[in-house]
Amino acid sequence: ETGVTQTPRHLVMGMTNKKSLKCEQHLGHNAMYWYKQSAKKPLELMFVYSLEERVENNSVPSRFSPECPNSSHLFLHLHTLQPEDSALYLCASSQESPGSGNTIYFGEGSWLTVV
Amino acid sequence: GQNIDQPTEMTATEGAIVQINCTYQTSGFNGLFWYQQHAGEAPTFLSYNVLDGLEEKGRFSSFLSRSKGYSYLLLKELQMKDSASYLCAVKDSNYQLIWGAGTKLIIKP
């Protein structure tokens, strides 16, 4: 139990489908993140929400759309994905304060396969 | 650009000691993290260094030299369950985490 739960754990979708990944954190943190993890590559930060406001969007294609309805929940809406989007998508959270080096805590990830 | 380098893969023997190195070139420094990630699981926090020196936590220790842009993770008395990937990450001057690609550690009996 990591304190950050993600659903579904595995998802197979066609390129024309629309699906969503869900993340919930039970740690009382004020920041949440979506990362993409591909084999043998560094973690890629996709989106950051701090106090429910998006503060980072690292040139992620518009086929990925995040939503943060409150400080405990984070969604990643997926539509018209490409096969190269197949990867492990990790949600994470942290308690951020100015000038801090606070630890981030990850969920177990959602394995996405685009066919 | 910003860069974190760590070996792609290492092999060690059960009961032995292994050192996983990490070198970094970042715009500023606000701490270095080590995470462990077993296959198919979440990365889990191992250690955080912000000052030079060695931090010991049970069988695991992490060392930092800011002047050299260098860290290592030392694992003692290796166990089969230590087979995992080990991720090095640095917080830059904007408190953004820059990640290495990870080191896959294989433990053999």
PDB file of N, CA, C and O in Angstrom, chain A residues 2 9 33 35 37 40-45 48 56 58 88 90 94 96 98-109 111, chain B residues 4 8-9 30-31 33 35 37 39-48 85 87 89 91 95-102 104:
ATOM      1  N   THR A   2       0.832   2.008  -1.082  1.00  0.00           N
ATOM      2  CA  THR A   2       1.726   3.150  -1.203  1.00  0.00           C
ATOM      3  C   THR A   2       1.064   4.450  -0.789  1.00  0.00           C
ATOM      4  O   THR A   2       1.718   5.461  -0.720  1.00  0.00           O
ATOM      5  N   ARG A   9      -5.144  -0.989 -13.479  1.00  0.00           N
ATOM      6  CA  ARG A   9      -3.721  -1.354 -13.499  1.00  0.00           C
ATOM      7  C   ARG A   9      -3.262  -1.695 -14.911  1.00  0.00           C
ATOM      8  O   ARG A   9      -2.106  -1.504 -15.257  1.00  0.00           O
ATOM      9  N   TYR A  33       0.920  14.444  -9.704  1.00  0.00           N
ATOM     10  CA  TYR A  33       1.704  14.395 -10.936  1.00  0.00           C
ATOM     11  C   TYR A  33       1.275  13.209 -11.803  1.00  0.00           C
ATOM     12  O   TYR A  33       0.882  12.170 -11.285  1.00  0.00           O
ATOM     13  N   TYR A  35       3.320  10.917 -14.659  1.00  0.00           N
ATOM     14  CA  TYR A  35       4.568  10.612 -15.331  1.00  0.00           C
ATOM     15  C   TYR A  35       4.321   9.500 -16.343  1.00  0.00           C
ATOM     16  O   TYR A  35       3.499   8.617 -16.132  1.00  0.00           O
ATOM     17  N   GLN A  37       6.420   6.351 -18.120  1.00  0.00           N
ATOM     18  CA  GLN A  37       7.657   5.570 -18.019  1.00  0.00           C
ATOM     19  C   GLN A  37       7.724   4.576 -19.170  1.00  0.00           C
ATOM     20  O   GLN A  37       6.899   3.680 -19.269  1.00  0.00           O
ATOM     21  N   LYS A  40      13.746   1.671 -20.432  1.00  0.00           N
ATOM     22  CA  LYS A  40      15.115   2.173 -20.533  1.00  0.00           C
ATOM     23  C   LYS A  40      15.206   3.675 -20.769  1.00  0.00           C
ATOM     24  O   LYS A  40      16.213   4.168 -21.266  1.00  0.00           O
ATOM     25  N   LYS A  41      14.150   4.405 -20.442  1.00  0.00           N
ATOM     26  CA  LYS A  41      14.164   5.867 -20.554  1.00  0.00           C
ATOM     27  C   LYS A  41      13.901   6.487 -19.197  1.00  0.00           C
ATOM     28  O   LYS A  41      13.240   5.873 -18.352  1.00  0.00           O
ATOM     29  N   PRO A  42      14.381   7.703 -18.971  1.00  0.00           N
ATOM     30  CA  PRO A  42      14.036   8.390 -17.719  1.00  0.00           C
ATOM     31  C   PRO A  42      12.545   8.653 -17.623  1.00  0.00           C
ATOM     32  O   PRO A  42      11.859   8.768 -18.646  1.00  0.00           O
ATOM     33  N   LEU A  43      12.079   8.753 -16.412  1.00  0.00           N
ATOM     34  CA  LEU A  43      10.698   9.158 -16.203  1.00  0.00           C
ATOM     35  C   LEU A  43      10.439  10.509 -16.873  1.00  0.00           C
ATOM     36  O   LEU A  43      11.243  11.431 -16.756  1.00  0.00           O
ATOM     37  N   GLU A  44       9.310  10.589 -17.566  1.00  0.00           N
ATOM     38  CA  GLU A  44       8.951  11.834 -18.245  1.00  0.00           C
ATOM     39  C   GLU A  44       7.793  12.478 -17.498  1.00  0.00           C
ATOM     40  O   GLU A  44       6.705  11.891 -17.402  1.00  0.00           O
ATOM     41  N   LEU A  45       8.007  13.669 -16.978  1.00  0.00           N
ATOM     42  CA  LEU A  45       6.937  14.402 -16.311  1.00  0.00           C
ATOM     43  C   LEU A  45       5.958  14.918 -17.349  1.00  0.00           C
ATOM     44  O   LEU A  45       6.360  15.586 -18.305  1.00  0.00           O
ATOM     45  N   VAL A  48       1.690  18.494 -13.766  1.00  0.00           N
ATOM     46  CA  VAL A  48       1.751  18.719 -12.331  1.00  0.00           C
ATOM     47  C   VAL A  48       0.560  19.570 -11.935  1.00  0.00           C
ATOM     48  O   VAL A  48       0.264  20.564 -12.600  1.00  0.00           O
ATOM     49  N   GLU A  56       2.301  22.679 -14.671  1.00  0.00           N
ATOM     50  CA  GLU A  56       3.299  22.157 -15.591  1.00  0.00           C
ATOM     51  C   GLU A  56       2.600  21.399 -16.702  1.00  0.00           C
ATOM     52  O   GLU A  56       1.672  20.662 -16.457  1.00  0.00           O
ATOM     53  N   ASN A  58       4.430  19.685 -19.932  1.00  0.00           N
ATOM     54  CA  ASN A  58       5.664  19.585 -20.688  1.00  0.00           C
ATOM     55  C   ASN A  58       5.439  19.184 -22.130  1.00  0.00           C
ATOM     56  O   ASN A  58       5.851  18.123 -22.570  1.00  0.00           O
ATOM     57  N   LEU A  88       4.012   2.696 -19.225  1.00  0.00           N
ATOM     58  CA  LEU A  88       3.503   2.692 -17.860  1.00  0.00           C
ATOM     59  C   LEU A  88       3.254   4.142 -17.454  1.00  0.00           C
ATOM     60  O   LEU A  88       4.148   4.984 -17.568  1.00  0.00           O
ATOM     61  N   LEU A  90       2.456   6.618 -14.469  1.00  0.00           N
ATOM     62  CA  LEU A  90       2.570   6.669 -13.011  1.00  0.00           C
ATOM     63  C   LEU A  90       1.974   7.967 -12.484  1.00  0.00           C
ATOM     64  O   LEU A  90       2.292   9.054 -12.970  1.00  0.00           O
ATOM     65  N   SER A  94       2.922  14.690  -3.619  1.00  0.00           N
ATOM     66  CA  SER A  94       3.889  15.204  -2.651  1.00  0.00           C
ATOM     67  C   SER A  94       3.267  16.358  -1.893  1.00  0.00           C
ATOM     68  O   SER A  94       2.252  16.919  -2.311  1.00  0.00           O
ATOM     69  N   GLU A  96       4.107  19.877  -1.144  1.00  0.00           N
ATOM     70  CA  GLU A  96       5.039  20.900  -1.590  1.00  0.00           C
ATOM     71  C   GLU A  96       4.903  22.170  -0.774  1.00  0.00           C
ATOM     72  O   GLU A  96       3.803  22.615  -0.468  1.00  0.00           O
ATOM     73  N   PRO A  98       7.227  26.126  -0.469  1.00  0.00           N
ATOM     74  CA  PRO A  98       8.273  26.873  -1.169  1.00  0.00           C
ATOM     75  C   PRO A  98       9.666  26.496  -0.684  1.00  0.00           C
ATOM     76  O   PRO A  98       9.905  26.389   0.518  1.00  0.00           O
ATOM     77  N   GLY A  99      10.541  26.278  -1.639  1.00  0.00           N
ATOM     78  CA  GLY A  99      11.920  25.979  -1.295  1.00  0.00           C
ATOM     79  C   GLY A  99      12.144  24.626  -0.682  1.00  0.00           C
ATOM     80  O   GLY A  99      13.163  24.389  -0.051  1.00  0.00           O
ATOM     81  N   SER A 100      11.220  23.713  -0.899  1.00  0.00           N
ATOM     82  CA  SER A 100      11.359  22.409  -0.245  1.00  0.00           C
ATOM     83  C   SER A 100      11.919  21.368  -1.195  1.00  0.00           C
ATOM     84  O   SER A 100      11.867  21.509  -2.402  1.00  0.00           O
ATOM     85  N   GLY A 101      12.443  20.307  -0.656  1.00  0.00           N
ATOM     86  CA  GLY A 101      12.893  19.154  -1.444  1.00  0.00           C
ATOM     87  C   GLY A 101      12.062  17.952  -1.123  1.00  0.00           C
ATOM     88  O   GLY A 101      12.588  16.864  -0.948  1.00  0.00           O
ATOM     89  N   ASN A 102      10.754  18.148  -1.008  1.00  0.00           N
ATOM     90  CA  ASN A 102       9.913  17.079  -0.503  1.00  0.00           C
ATOM     91  C   ASN A 102       9.834  15.868  -1.414  1.00  0.00           C
ATOM     92  O   ASN A 102       9.872  15.975  -2.630  1.00  0.00           O
ATOM     93  N   THR A 103       9.707  14.722  -0.776  1.00  0.00           N
ATOM     94  CA  THR A 103       9.672  13.437  -1.464  1.00  0.00           C
ATOM     95  C   THR A 103       8.353  13.262  -2.194  1.00  0.00           C
ATOM     96  O   THR A 103       7.298  13.646  -1.685  1.00  0.00           O
ATOM     97  N   ILE A 104       8.414  12.680  -3.369  1.00  0.00           N
ATOM     98  CA  ILE A 104       7.176  12.323  -4.053  1.00  0.00           C
ATOM     99  C   ILE A 104       6.930  10.826  -3.893  1.00  0.00           C
ATOM    100  O   ILE A 104       7.873  10.033  -3.815  1.00  0.00           O
ATOM    101  N   TYR A 105       5.663  10.466  -3.808  1.00  0.00           N
ATOM    102  CA  TYR A 105       5.243   9.093  -3.601  1.00  0.00           C
ATOM    103  C   TYR A 105       4.427   8.654  -4.808  1.00  0.00           C
ATOM    104  O   TYR A 105       3.505   9.360  -5.236  1.00  0.00           O
ATOM    105  N   PHE A 106       4.770   7.480  -5.332  1.00  0.00           N
ATOM    106  CA  PHE A 106       4.172   6.997  -6.563  1.00  0.00           C
ATOM    107  C   PHE A 106       3.075   5.970  -6.310  1.00  0.00           C
ATOM    108  O   PHE A 106       3.132   5.196  -5.347  1.00  0.00           O
ATOM    109  N   GLY A 107       2.125   5.956  -7.221  1.00  0.00           N
ATOM    110  CA  GLY A 107       1.200   4.836  -7.314  1.00  0.00           C
ATOM    111  C   GLY A 107       1.851   3.707  -8.092  1.00  0.00           C
ATOM    112  O   GLY A 107       2.963   3.844  -8.608  1.00  0.00           O
ATOM    113  N   GLU A 108       1.147   2.580  -8.187  1.00  0.00           N
ATOM    114  CA  GLU A 108       1.729   1.403  -8.813  1.00  0.00           C
ATOM    115  C   GLU A 108       1.668   1.431 -10.334  1.00  0.00           C
ATOM    116  O   GLU A 108       2.217   0.557 -10.995  1.00  0.00           O
ATOM    117  N   GLY A 109       1.008   2.424 -10.868  1.00  0.00           N
ATOM    118  CA  GLY A 109       1.047   2.607 -12.302  1.00  0.00           C
ATOM    119  C   GLY A 109      -0.090   1.937 -13.043  1.00  0.00           C
ATOM    120  O   GLY A 109      -0.714   0.987 -12.552  1.00  0.00           O
ATOM    121  N   TRP A 111      -0.590   0.211 -16.735  1.00  0.00           N
ATOM    122  CA  TRP A 111       0.078  -0.244 -17.960  1.00  0.00           C
ATOM    123  C   TRP A 111      -0.887  -0.035 -19.126  1.00  0.00           C
ATOM    124  O   TRP A 111      -1.957  -0.628 -19.165  1.00  0.00           O
TER     125      TRP A 111
ATOM    126  N   ILE B   4      21.367  13.223 -16.163  1.00  0.00           N
ATOM    127  CA  ILE B   4      21.676  12.298 -15.069  1.00  0.00           C
ATOM    128  C   ILE B   4      22.188  11.013 -15.703  1.00  0.00           C
ATOM    129  O   ILE B   4      21.521  10.446 -16.577  1.00  0.00           O
ATOM    130  N   THR B   8      23.353   1.249 -16.965  1.00  0.00           N
ATOM    131  CA  THR B   8      22.093   0.645 -17.390  1.00  0.00           C
ATOM    132  C   THR B   8      21.784  -0.617 -16.596  1.00  0.00           C
ATOM    133  O   THR B   8      20.639  -0.847 -16.184  1.00  0.00           O
ATOM    134  N   GLU B   9      22.799  -1.415 -16.359  1.00  0.00           N
ATOM    135  CA  GLU B   9      22.585  -2.713 -15.704  1.00  0.00           C
ATOM    136  C   GLU B   9      23.822  -3.114 -14.927  1.00  0.00           C
ATOM    137  O   GLU B   9      24.951  -2.821 -15.343  1.00  0.00           O
ATOM    138  N   ASN B  30      19.074  21.031  -5.556  1.00  0.00           N
ATOM    139  CA  ASN B  30      18.275  21.130  -4.321  1.00  0.00           C
ATOM    140  C   ASN B  30      17.968  19.755  -3.768  1.00  0.00           C
ATOM    141  O   ASN B  30      16.891  19.531  -3.206  1.00  0.00           O
ATOM    142  N   GLY B  31      18.896  18.823  -3.951  1.00  0.00           N
ATOM    143  CA  GLY B  31      18.732  17.510  -3.346  1.00  0.00           C
ATOM    144  C   GLY B  31      18.754  16.398  -4.367  1.00  0.00           C
ATOM    145  O   GLY B  31      18.427  16.599  -5.542  1.00  0.00           O
ATOM    146  N   PHE B  33      17.722  12.214  -4.909  1.00  0.00           N
ATOM    147  CA  PHE B  33      16.888  11.119  -4.423  1.00  0.00           C
ATOM    148  C   PHE B  33      17.324   9.804  -5.060  1.00  0.00           C
ATOM    149  O   PHE B  33      17.742   9.769  -6.221  1.00  0.00           O
ATOM    150  N   TYR B  35      15.447   6.015  -5.643  1.00  0.00           N
ATOM    151  CA  TYR B  35      14.225   5.220  -5.566  1.00  0.00           C
ATOM    152  C   TYR B  35      14.522   3.804  -6.025  1.00  0.00           C
ATOM    153  O   TYR B  35      15.387   3.571  -6.876  1.00  0.00           O
ATOM    154  N   GLN B  37      12.665   0.411  -7.724  1.00  0.00           N
ATOM    155  CA  GLN B  37      11.460   0.007  -8.449  1.00  0.00           C
ATOM    156  C   GLN B  37      11.572  -1.453  -8.865  1.00  0.00           C
ATOM    157  O   GLN B  37      12.376  -1.804  -9.724  1.00  0.00           O
ATOM    158  N   ALA B  39      10.083  -4.740 -10.744  1.00  0.00           N
ATOM    159  CA  ALA B  39       9.396  -4.875 -12.030  1.00  0.00           C
ATOM    160  C   ALA B  39       7.885  -4.859 -11.834  1.00  0.00           C
ATOM    161  O   ALA B  39       7.351  -5.613 -11.018  1.00  0.00           O
ATOM    162  N   GLY B  40       7.214  -3.992 -12.572  1.00  0.00           N
ATOM    163  CA  GLY B  40       5.766  -3.927 -12.517  1.00  0.00           C
ATOM    164  C   GLY B  40       5.197  -3.231 -11.294  1.00  0.00           C
ATOM    165  O   GLY B  40       3.984  -3.269 -11.077  1.00  0.00           O
ATOM    166  N   GLU B  41       6.065  -2.601 -10.506  1.00  0.00           N
ATOM    167  CA  GLU B  41       5.586  -1.945  -9.280  1.00  0.00           C
ATOM    168  C   GLU B  41       5.945  -0.464  -9.271  1.00  0.00           C
ATOM    169  O   GLU B  41       6.649   0.029 -10.146  1.00  0.00           O
ATOM    170  N   ALA B  42       5.442   0.230  -8.253  1.00  0.00           N
ATOM    171  CA  ALA B  42       5.720   1.659  -8.114  1.00  0.00           C
ATOM    172  C   ALA B  42       7.151   1.893  -7.665  1.00  0.00           C
ATOM    173  O   ALA B  42       7.696   1.113  -6.887  1.00  0.00           O
ATOM    174  N   PRO B  43       7.787   2.973  -8.107  1.00  0.00           N
ATOM    175  CA  PRO B  43       9.053   3.375  -7.490  1.00  0.00           C
ATOM    176  C   PRO B  43       8.808   3.728  -6.023  1.00  0.00           C
ATOM    177  O   PRO B  43       7.819   4.397  -5.705  1.00  0.00           O
ATOM    178  N   THR B  44       9.681   3.272  -5.147  1.00  0.00           N
ATOM    179  CA  THR B  44       9.543   3.593  -3.729  1.00  0.00           C
ATOM    180  C   THR B  44      10.789   4.334  -3.258  1.00  0.00           C
ATOM    181  O   THR B  44      11.914   4.010  -3.650  1.00  0.00           O
ATOM    182  N   PHE B  45      10.570   5.304  -2.398  1.00  0.00           N
ATOM    183  CA  PHE B  45      11.631   6.180  -1.914  1.00  0.00           C
ATOM    184  C   PHE B  45      12.633   5.412  -1.063  1.00  0.00           C
ATOM    185  O   PHE B  45      12.258   4.631  -0.185  1.00  0.00           O
ATOM    186  N   LEU B  46      13.932   5.625  -1.344  1.00  0.00           N
ATOM    187  CA  LEU B  46      14.995   5.016  -0.547  1.00  0.00           C
ATOM    188  C   LEU B  46      15.735   6.042   0.286  1.00  0.00           C
ATOM    189  O   LEU B  46      15.948   5.845   1.478  1.00  0.00           O
ATOM    190  N   SER B  47      16.176   7.138  -0.372  1.00  0.00           N
ATOM    191  CA  SER B  47      17.022   8.080   0.362  1.00  0.00           C
ATOM    192  C   SER B  47      16.999   9.447  -0.282  1.00  0.00           C
ATOM    193  O   SER B  47      16.632   9.605  -1.457  1.00  0.00           O
ATOM    194  N   TYR B  48      17.391  10.430   0.515  1.00  0.00           N
ATOM    195  CA  TYR B  48      17.473  11.822   0.073  1.00  0.00           C
ATOM    196  C   TYR B  48      18.746  12.415   0.643  1.00  0.00           C
ATOM    197  O   TYR B  48      18.985  12.340   1.852  1.00  0.00           O
ATOM    198  N   SER B  85      15.182  -2.134 -10.248  1.00  0.00           N
ATOM    199  CA  SER B  85      15.825  -0.970 -10.854  1.00  0.00           C
ATOM    200  C   SER B  85      15.980   0.104  -9.793  1.00  0.00           C
ATOM    201  O   SER B  85      15.108   0.270  -8.931  1.00  0.00           O
ATOM    202  N   LEU B  87      16.601   4.149  -9.297  1.00  0.00           N
ATOM    203  CA  LEU B  87      16.475   5.415 -10.016  1.00  0.00           C
ATOM    204  C   LEU B  87      17.106   6.540  -9.218  1.00  0.00           C
ATOM    205  O   LEU B  87      16.824   6.697  -8.030  1.00  0.00           O
ATOM    206  N   ALA B  89      17.545  10.702  -9.015  1.00  0.00           N
ATOM    207  CA  ALA B  89      16.854  11.913  -9.461  1.00  0.00           C
ATOM    208  C   ALA B  89      17.383  13.114  -8.691  1.00  0.00           C
ATOM    209  O   ALA B  89      17.655  13.024  -7.495  1.00  0.00           O
ATOM    210  N   LYS B  91      16.814  17.349  -7.844  1.00  0.00           N
ATOM    211  CA  LYS B  91      15.962  18.546  -7.917  1.00  0.00           C
ATOM    212  C   LYS B  91      16.839  19.714  -8.309  1.00  0.00           C
ATOM    213  O   LYS B  91      17.833  20.016  -7.646  1.00  0.00           O
ATOM    214  N   TYR B  95      13.377  23.412  -8.464  1.00  0.00           N
ATOM    215  CA  TYR B  95      12.752  22.322  -7.707  1.00  0.00           C
ATOM    216  C   TYR B  95      12.042  21.326  -8.606  1.00  0.00           C
ATOM    217  O   TYR B  95      11.115  20.639  -8.174  1.00  0.00           O
ATOM    218  N   GLN B  96      12.481  21.260  -9.867  1.00  0.00           N
ATOM    219  CA  GLN B  96      11.983  20.234 -10.772  1.00  0.00           C
ATOM    220  C   GLN B  96      12.864  18.999 -10.657  1.00  0.00           C
ATOM    221  O   GLN B  96      14.088  19.100 -10.600  1.00  0.00           O
ATOM    222  N   LEU B  97      12.241  17.822 -10.660  1.00  0.00           N
ATOM    223  CA  LEU B  97      12.996  16.579 -10.568  1.00  0.00           C
ATOM    224  C   LEU B  97      13.494  16.162 -11.943  1.00  0.00           C
ATOM    225  O   LEU B  97      12.715  16.034 -12.886  1.00  0.00           O
ATOM    226  N   ILE B  98      14.803  15.941 -12.036  1.00  0.00           N
ATOM    227  CA  ILE B  98      15.413  15.423 -13.257  1.00  0.00           C
ATOM    228  C   ILE B  98      15.787  13.966 -12.973  1.00  0.00           C
ATOM    229  O   ILE B  98      16.492  13.687 -11.997  1.00  0.00           O
ATOM    230  N   TRP B  99      15.331  13.066 -13.818  1.00  0.00           N
ATOM    231  CA  TRP B  99      15.484  11.627 -13.552  1.00  0.00           C
ATOM    232  C   TRP B  99      16.552  10.989 -14.434  1.00  0.00           C
ATOM    233  O   TRP B  99      16.694  11.329 -15.612  1.00  0.00           O
ATOM    234  N   GLY B 100      17.286  10.043 -13.850  1.00  0.00           N
ATOM    235  CA  GLY B 100      18.105   9.141 -14.645  1.00  0.00           C
ATOM    236  C   GLY B 100      17.240   8.031 -15.207  1.00  0.00           C
ATOM    237  O   GLY B 100      16.076   7.871 -14.824  1.00  0.00           O
ATOM    238  N   ALA B 101      17.818   7.258 -16.123  1.00  0.00           N
ATOM    239  CA  ALA B 101      17.065   6.179 -16.770  1.00  0.00           C
ATOM    240  C   ALA B 101      16.976   4.932 -15.901  1.00  0.00           C
ATOM    241  O   ALA B 101      16.265   3.987 -16.249  1.00  0.00           O
ATOM    242  N   GLY B 102      17.707   4.918 -14.785  1.00  0.00           N
ATOM    243  CA  GLY B 102      17.634   3.784 -13.875  1.00  0.00           C
ATOM    244  C   GLY B 102      18.711   2.749 -14.131  1.00  0.00           C
ATOM    245  O   GLY B 102      19.205   2.600 -15.254  1.00  0.00           O
ATOM    246  N   LYS B 104      19.325  -1.274 -13.651  1.00  0.00           N
ATOM    247  CA  LYS B 104      18.721  -2.575 -13.348  1.00  0.00           C
ATOM    248  C   LYS B 104      19.761  -3.425 -12.642  1.00  0.00           C
ATOM    249  O   LYS B 104      20.837  -3.700 -13.189  1.00  0.00           O
TER     250      LYS B 104
END
